[in-house]
XYZ file of C-alpha atoms in Angstrom:
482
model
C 12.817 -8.308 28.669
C 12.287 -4.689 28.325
C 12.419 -2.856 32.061
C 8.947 -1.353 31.464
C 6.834 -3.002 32.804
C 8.105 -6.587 31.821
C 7.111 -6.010 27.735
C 9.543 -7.510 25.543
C 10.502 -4.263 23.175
C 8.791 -4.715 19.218
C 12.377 -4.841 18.163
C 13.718 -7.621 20.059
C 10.824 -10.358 19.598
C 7.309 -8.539 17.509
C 5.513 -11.688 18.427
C 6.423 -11.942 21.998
C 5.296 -8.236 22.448
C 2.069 -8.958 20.643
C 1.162 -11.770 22.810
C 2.338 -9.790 26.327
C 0.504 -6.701 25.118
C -3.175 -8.485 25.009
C -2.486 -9.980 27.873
C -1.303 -7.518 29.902
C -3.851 -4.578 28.917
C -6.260 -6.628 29.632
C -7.761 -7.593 26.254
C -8.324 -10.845 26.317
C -7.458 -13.984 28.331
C -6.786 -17.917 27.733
C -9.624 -20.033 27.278
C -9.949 -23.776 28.405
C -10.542 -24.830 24.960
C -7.681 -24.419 22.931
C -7.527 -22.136 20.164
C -10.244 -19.855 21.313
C -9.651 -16.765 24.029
C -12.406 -14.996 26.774
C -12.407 -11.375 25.431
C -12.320 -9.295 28.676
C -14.294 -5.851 29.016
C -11.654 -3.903 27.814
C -11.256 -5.310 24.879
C -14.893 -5.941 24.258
C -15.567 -2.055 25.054
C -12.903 -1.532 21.970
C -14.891 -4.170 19.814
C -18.274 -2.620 20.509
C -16.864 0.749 19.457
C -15.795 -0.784 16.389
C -19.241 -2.790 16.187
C -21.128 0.184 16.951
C -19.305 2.320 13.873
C -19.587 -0.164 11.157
C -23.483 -1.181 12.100
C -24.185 2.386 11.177
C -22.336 2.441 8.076
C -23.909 -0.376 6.922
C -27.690 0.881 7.869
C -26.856 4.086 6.496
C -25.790 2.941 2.956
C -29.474 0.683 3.010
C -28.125 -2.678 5.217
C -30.831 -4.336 7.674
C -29.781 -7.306 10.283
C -30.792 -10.496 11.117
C -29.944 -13.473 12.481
C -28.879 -17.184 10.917
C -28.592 -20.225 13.315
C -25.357 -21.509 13.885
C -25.779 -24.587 12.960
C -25.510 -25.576 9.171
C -26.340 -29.191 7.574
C -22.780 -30.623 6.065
C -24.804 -31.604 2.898
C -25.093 -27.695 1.901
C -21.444 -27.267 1.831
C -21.198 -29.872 -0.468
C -23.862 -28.066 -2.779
C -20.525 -25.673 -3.928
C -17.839 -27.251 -4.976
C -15.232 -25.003 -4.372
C -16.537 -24.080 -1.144
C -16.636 -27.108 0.158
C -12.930 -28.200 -1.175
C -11.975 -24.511 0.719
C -13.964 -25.035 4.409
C -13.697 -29.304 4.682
C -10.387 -28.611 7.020
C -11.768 -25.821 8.852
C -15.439 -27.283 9.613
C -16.236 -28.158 13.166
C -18.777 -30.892 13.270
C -21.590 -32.398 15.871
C -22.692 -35.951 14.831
C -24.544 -36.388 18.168
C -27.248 -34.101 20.148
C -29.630 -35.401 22.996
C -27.723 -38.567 23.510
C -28.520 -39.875 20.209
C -26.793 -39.615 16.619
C -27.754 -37.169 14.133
C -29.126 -38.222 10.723
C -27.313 -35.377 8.882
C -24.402 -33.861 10.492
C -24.129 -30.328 11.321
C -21.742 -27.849 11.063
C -20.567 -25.455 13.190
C -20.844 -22.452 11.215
C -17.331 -21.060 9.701
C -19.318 -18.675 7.318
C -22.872 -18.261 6.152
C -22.992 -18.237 2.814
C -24.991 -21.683 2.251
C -27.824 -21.402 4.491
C -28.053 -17.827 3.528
C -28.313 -19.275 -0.061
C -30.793 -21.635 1.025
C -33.659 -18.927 2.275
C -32.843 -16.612 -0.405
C -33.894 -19.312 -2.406
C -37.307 -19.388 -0.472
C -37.503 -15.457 -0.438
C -36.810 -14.591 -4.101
C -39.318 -15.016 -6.551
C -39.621 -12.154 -8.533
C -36.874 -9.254 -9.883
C -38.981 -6.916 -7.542
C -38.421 -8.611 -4.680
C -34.132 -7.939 -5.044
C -31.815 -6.266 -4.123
C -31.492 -8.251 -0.722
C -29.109 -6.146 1.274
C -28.685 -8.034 5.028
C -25.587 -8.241 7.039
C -25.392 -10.189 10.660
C -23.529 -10.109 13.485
C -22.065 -13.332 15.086
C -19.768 -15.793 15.809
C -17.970 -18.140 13.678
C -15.840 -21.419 14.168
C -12.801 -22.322 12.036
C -10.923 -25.282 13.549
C -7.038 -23.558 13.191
C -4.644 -25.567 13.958
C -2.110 -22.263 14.525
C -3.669 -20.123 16.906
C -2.972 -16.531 18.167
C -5.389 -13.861 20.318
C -7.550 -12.112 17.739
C -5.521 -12.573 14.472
C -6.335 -16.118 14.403
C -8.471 -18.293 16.800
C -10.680 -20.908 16.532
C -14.126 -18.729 17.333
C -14.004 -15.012 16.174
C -16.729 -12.621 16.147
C -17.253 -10.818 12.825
C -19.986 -9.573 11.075
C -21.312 -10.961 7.343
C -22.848 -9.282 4.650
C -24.838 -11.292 1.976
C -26.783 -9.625 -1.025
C -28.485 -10.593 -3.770
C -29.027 -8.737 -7.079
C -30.614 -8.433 -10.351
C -27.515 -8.211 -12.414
C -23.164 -8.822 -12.286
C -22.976 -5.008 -12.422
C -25.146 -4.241 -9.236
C -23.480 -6.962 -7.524
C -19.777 -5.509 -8.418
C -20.999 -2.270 -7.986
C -22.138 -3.440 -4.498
C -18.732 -5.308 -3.575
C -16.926 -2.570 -4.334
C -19.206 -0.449 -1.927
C -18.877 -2.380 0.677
C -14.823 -2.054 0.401
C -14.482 1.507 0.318
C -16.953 1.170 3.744
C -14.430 -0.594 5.054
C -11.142 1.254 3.824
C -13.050 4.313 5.201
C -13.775 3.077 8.901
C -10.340 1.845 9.340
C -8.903 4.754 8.058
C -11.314 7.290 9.551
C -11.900 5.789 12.642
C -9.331 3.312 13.454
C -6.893 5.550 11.816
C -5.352 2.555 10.236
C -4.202 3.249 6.209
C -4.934 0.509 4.064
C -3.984 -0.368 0.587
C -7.878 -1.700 -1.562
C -7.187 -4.213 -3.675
C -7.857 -7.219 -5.224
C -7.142 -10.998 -4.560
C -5.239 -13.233 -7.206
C -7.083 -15.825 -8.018
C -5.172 -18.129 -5.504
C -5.981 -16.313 -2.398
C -9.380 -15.668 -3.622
C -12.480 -16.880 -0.767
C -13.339 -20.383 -1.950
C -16.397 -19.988 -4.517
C -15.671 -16.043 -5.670
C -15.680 -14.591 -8.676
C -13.921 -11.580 -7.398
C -12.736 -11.087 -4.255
C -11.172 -7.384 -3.181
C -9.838 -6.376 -0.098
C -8.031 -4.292 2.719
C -4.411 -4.644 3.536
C -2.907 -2.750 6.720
C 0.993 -2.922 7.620
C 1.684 -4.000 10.679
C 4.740 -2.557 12.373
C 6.994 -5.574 12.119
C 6.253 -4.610 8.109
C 4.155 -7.291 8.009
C 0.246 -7.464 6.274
C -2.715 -8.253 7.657
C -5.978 -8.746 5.297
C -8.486 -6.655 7.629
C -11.605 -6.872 5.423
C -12.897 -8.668 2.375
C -15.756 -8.203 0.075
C -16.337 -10.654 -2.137
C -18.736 -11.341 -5.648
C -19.714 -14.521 -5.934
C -21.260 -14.222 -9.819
C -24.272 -17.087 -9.399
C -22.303 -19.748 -8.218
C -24.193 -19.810 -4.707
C -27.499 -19.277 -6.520
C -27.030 -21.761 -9.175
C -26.006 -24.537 -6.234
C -28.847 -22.912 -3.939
C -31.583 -22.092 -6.992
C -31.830 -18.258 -5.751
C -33.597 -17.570 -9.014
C -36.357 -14.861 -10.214
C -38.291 -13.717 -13.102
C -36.767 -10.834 -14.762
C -38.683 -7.712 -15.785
C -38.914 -9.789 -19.613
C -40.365 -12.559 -17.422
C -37.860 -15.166 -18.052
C -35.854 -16.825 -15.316
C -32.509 -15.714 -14.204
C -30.267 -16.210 -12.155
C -29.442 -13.806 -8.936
C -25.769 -12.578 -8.286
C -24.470 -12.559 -4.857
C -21.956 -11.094 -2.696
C -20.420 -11.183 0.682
C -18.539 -9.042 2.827
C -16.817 -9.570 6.593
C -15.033 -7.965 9.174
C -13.748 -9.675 12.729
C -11.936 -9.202 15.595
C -8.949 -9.485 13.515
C -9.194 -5.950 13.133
C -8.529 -5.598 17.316
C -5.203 -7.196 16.197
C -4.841 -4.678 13.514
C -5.326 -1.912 15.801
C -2.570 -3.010 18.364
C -0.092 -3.824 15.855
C 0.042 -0.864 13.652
C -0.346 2.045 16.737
C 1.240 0.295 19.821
C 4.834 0.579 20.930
C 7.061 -0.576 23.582
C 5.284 1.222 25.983
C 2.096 -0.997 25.388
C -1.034 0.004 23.474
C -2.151 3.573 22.077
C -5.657 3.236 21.094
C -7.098 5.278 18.256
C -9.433 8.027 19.958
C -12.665 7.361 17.797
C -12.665 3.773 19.109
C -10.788 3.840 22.443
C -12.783 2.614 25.365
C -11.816 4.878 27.271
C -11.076 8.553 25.169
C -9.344 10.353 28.286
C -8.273 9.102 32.078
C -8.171 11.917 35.233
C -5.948 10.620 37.628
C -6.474 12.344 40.825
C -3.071 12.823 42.677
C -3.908 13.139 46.580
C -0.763 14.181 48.587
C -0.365 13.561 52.463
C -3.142 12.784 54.929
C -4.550 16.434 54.747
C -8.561 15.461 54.305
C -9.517 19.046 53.474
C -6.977 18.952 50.411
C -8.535 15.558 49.413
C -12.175 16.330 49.264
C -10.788 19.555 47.080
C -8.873 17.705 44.568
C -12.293 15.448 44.998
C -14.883 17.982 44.090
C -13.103 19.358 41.580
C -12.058 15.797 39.243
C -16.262 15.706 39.359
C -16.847 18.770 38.160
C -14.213 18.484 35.672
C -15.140 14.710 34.885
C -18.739 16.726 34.600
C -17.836 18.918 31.784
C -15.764 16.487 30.054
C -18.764 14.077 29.484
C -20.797 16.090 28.715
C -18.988 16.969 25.065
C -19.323 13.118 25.220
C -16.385 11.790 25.363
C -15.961 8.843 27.146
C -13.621 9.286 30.425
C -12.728 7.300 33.068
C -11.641 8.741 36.876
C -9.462 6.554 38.179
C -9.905 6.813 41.960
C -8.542 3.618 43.155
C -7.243 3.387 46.612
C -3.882 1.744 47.382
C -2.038 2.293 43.989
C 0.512 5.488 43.704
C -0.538 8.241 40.810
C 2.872 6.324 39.161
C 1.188 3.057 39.256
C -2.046 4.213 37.584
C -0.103 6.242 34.741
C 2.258 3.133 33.964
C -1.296 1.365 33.458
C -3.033 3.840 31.441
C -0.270 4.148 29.447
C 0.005 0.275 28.687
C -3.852 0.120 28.005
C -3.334 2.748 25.366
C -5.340 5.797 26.566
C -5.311 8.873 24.536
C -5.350 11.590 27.352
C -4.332 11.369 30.909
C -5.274 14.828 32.948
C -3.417 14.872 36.336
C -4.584 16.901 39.100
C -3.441 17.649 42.533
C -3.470 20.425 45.044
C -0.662 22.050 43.654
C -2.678 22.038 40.404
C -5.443 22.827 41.878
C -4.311 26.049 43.718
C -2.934 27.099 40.501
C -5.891 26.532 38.423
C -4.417 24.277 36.128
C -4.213 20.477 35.763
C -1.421 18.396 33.482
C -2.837 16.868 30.024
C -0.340 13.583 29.059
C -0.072 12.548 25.218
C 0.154 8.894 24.959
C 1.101 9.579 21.522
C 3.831 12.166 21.969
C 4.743 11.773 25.968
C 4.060 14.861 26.160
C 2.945 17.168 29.086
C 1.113 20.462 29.049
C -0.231 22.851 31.625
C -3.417 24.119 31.111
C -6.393 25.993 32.497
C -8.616 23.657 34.673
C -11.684 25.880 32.953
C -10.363 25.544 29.578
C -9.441 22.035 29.383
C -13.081 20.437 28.866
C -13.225 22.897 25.800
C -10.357 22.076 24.268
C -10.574 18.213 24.292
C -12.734 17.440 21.417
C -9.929 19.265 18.823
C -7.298 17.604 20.924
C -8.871 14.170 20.307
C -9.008 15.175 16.990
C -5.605 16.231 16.380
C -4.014 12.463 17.944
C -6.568 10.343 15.510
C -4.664 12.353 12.258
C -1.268 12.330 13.803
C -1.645 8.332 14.500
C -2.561 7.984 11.162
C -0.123 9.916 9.668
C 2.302 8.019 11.567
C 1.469 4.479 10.571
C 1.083 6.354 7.102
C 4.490 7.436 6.981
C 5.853 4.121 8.322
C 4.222 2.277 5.853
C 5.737 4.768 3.054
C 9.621 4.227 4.299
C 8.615 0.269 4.367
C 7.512 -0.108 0.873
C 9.705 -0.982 -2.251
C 9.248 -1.224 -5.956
C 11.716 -3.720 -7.392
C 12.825 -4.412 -11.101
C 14.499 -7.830 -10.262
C 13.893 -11.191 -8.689
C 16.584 -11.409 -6.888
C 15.274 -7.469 -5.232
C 12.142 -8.917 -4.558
C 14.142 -11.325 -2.375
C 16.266 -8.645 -0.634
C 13.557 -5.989 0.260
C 10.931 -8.454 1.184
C 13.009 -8.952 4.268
C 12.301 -5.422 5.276
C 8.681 -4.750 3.802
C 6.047 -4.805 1.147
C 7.565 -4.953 -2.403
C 5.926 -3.544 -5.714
C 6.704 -5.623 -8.484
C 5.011 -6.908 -11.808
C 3.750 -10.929 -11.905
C 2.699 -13.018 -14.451
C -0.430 -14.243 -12.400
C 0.887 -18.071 -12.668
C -0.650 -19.940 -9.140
C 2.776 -22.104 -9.670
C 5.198 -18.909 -9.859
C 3.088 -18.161 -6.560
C 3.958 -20.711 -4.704
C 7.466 -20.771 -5.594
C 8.085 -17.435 -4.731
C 6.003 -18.077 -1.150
C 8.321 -21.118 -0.954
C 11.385 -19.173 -1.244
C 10.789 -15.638 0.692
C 7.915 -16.750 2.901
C 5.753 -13.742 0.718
C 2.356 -14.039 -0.809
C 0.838 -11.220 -3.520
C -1.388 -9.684 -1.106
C -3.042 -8.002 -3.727
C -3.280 -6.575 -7.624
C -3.888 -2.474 -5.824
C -6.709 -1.166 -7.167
C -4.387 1.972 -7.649
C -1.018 2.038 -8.240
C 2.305 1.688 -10.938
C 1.130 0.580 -14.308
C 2.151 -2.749 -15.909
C 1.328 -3.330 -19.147
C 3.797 -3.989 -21.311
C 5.758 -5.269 -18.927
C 7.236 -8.656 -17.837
C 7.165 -10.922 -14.669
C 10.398 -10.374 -12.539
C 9.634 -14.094 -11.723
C 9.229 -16.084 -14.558
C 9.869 -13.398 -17.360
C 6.442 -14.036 -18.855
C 4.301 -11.098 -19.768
C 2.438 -9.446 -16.852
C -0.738 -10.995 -15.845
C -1.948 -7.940 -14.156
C -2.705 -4.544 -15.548
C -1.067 -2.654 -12.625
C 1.918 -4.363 -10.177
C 1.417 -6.073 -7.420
C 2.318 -6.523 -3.666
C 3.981 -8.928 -2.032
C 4.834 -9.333 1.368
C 5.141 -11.549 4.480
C 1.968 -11.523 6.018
C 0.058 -12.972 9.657
């Protein structure tokens, strides 16, 4: 075990510092049910954050809420075949309610997309009444046998989008939207790169035509898919009837898409900014942007109401450039305590300030990100926050930027592939064959994470796998992947 603070250091055991880390910052905690966790405030605060920035993305680019029950008759799942063949293992189901069995069973909703399907069906009539643009915000339940806090539990929040439109190319043209919203906020905001790309068909969601997404390395090199947007052509309106008369008053049928983001992207956030130390939280999104830690010395009551008076006015002008601050006045804890914790939990900015500082005029400003420590004017401080803030959210990204960069291979060969997939994502050309997949998964324990939407060209070229021509106009990426 590392000797700070008990966390096992990233290098020794990824997973075991992972696991610590949300416990110990006080993310989340163990739930009596298996599989699922109690998120605690401070890791609720950071999903709010998130919560609160996406909502506004999506209103702003034309998205209203609502609200779907949770509960979802089995017989719609069946309506789709591929959806159904994709959810049957996942679906948690109640056969019984008010002492009595159910004449349908319901299921516990792992996705929306049916009875979504089933009122558009009741609200679409006409090509005027589309394009349907509605996201909601909820929970969902996916019985996983393999559990772990945020990346994979049996109840996540998320949010999910579902439109409907006139035509394939509004529907595309709205999937790919939708993507670059989310590419944007976690690069932006969570300061999280990400690689957009698209699924093979394997690892497509069951019943897409298309599905694209966001891939963030994690800093064990591993990927995590942190947002998907998917078109669904009219399979869900064909198996739902979401149909309309055109403007040549013939009947057609509407294309659909859908687009989520969960609490998976919490998990995200630890693992591609914290280090042994514990967390560092990305300033837009941080609960907490900046921590005073008052620093009394000796019994001296005079000196204490001084330091005192002057964290509130400083806490005072600090909130009001709103950012969000938190004075840590405990009693009973050492100033070495309360920094050890801070630091764990990830906070940006810790100000210190004690009578020494205070006779000086000055207080100490602590970079989670760097360590360090600089002395600056109590009156100037408030000021010069906001840039501050600023300047941590681009170095953090540029960070996880460059790591990903070292951590990324193109490979000629097979037998490369095999090497550098040890170490982190590989670029190579594929064939596209779901069998060449799975034997290469079988082998190295790496899936194609996605055919970039950007990146090396390979036409012309042949599969390092199977020597076939490339299925794929540009090459893909494969890597190990949570």
């Amino acid at each position: 075990m590392a000797k700070n603070k008990g966390i096992t250091p990233q290098t020794e055991d990824f997973n075991a510092w992972y696991n610590e880390i949300v416990y110990k910052a006080d993310l989340a905690d163990l739930s009596p049910v298996r599989g699922s966790m109690v998120i605690r405030p401070y890791g609720y605060a950071l999903w709010e954050n998130i919560q609160g920035g996406l909502d506004q993305m999506f209103k702003d680019s034309g998205h209203e809420n609502l609200y779907f029950p949770m509960l979802i008759p089995v017989s719609f799942f069946e309506r789709e075949a591929e959806h159904v063949e994709g959810f049957s293992p996942e679906l948690a189901v109640v056969t019984h309610a008010g002492g009595k069995e159910l004449d349908e069973p319901l299921a516990i909703r792992p996705t929306s997309e049916t009875i979504i399907g089933e009122m558009y069906s009741k609200w679409v009539q006409s090509y005027r009444d589309l394009p349907l643009l509605y996201n909601q915000w909820c929970n969902v339940m996916r019985w996983e046998m393999r559990t772990r806090p945020f990346l994979r539990t049996t109840e996540f929040l998320w949010q999910e989008g579902h439109t409907a439109h006139a035509t394939a190319e509004e529907a595309i043209e709205e999937t790919e939207r939708m993507l670059d919203i989310y590419a944007t906020f976690a690069e932006q905001e969570a300061a999280v790169p990400v690689i957009r790309g698209e699924k093979t068909e394997g690892e497509r969601f069951a019943g897409a035509k298309m599905t694209l997404t966001i891939e963030a390395m994690m800093r064990d090199t591993k990927a995590l898919q942190s947002g998907t947007s998917h078109y669904m052509e009219t399979n869900f309106s064909r198996a739902f009837d979401i149909t309309f008369n055109d403007e040549n008053n013939q009947q057609a049928f509407a294309h659909t898409t859908s687009w989520g983001f969960s609490t998976r992207f919490v998990g995200a956030i630890i693992m591609t900014h914290g280090d042994d130390k514990g967390l560092i939280m990305p300033p837009k999104l941080a609960p907490y942007q900046v921590v005073i830690v008052p620093i009394y010395r000796g019994n001296d009551p005079e000196a204490k109401e001084n330091v005192a008076a002057a964290v509130r006015k400083l806490a005072g002008a600090i909130r009001e450039r709103g950012i969000r601050l938190k004075v840590d006045d405990r009693e009973g804890m050492s100033p070495g305590w309360k920094f050890n914790e801070w630091e764990q939990k990830g906070v940006p900015f810790r100000v210190e300030l004690g009578p020494k500082d205070l006779e000086k005029g000055t207080a100490l400003l602590a970079d989670r990100l760097t360590t360090e420590k600089r002395e600056l004017d109590l009156s100037e401080l408030p000021a010069l926050l906001p840039s501050e803030l600023e300047r941590f959210h681009h170095a953090l990204f540029e960070r996880a930027r460059a790591f990903r960069e070292v951590h990324m291979f193109e490979v000629d060969t097979y037998e490369e592939l095999k090497e550098k997939v040890e170490h982190g994502w590989v670029i190579a050309t594929h064939c596209g064959d779901p069998d060449s997949e799975r034997v290469i998964q079988e082998e190295t324990k790496a899936t194609v994470r996605c055919i970039p939407l950007e990146g090396p060209s390979a036409e012309g070229l042949t599969c390092i796998h199977t020597g076939k021509p490339s299925g794929y106009p540009r090459k893909v990426i494969f890597a190990k992947a949570y």
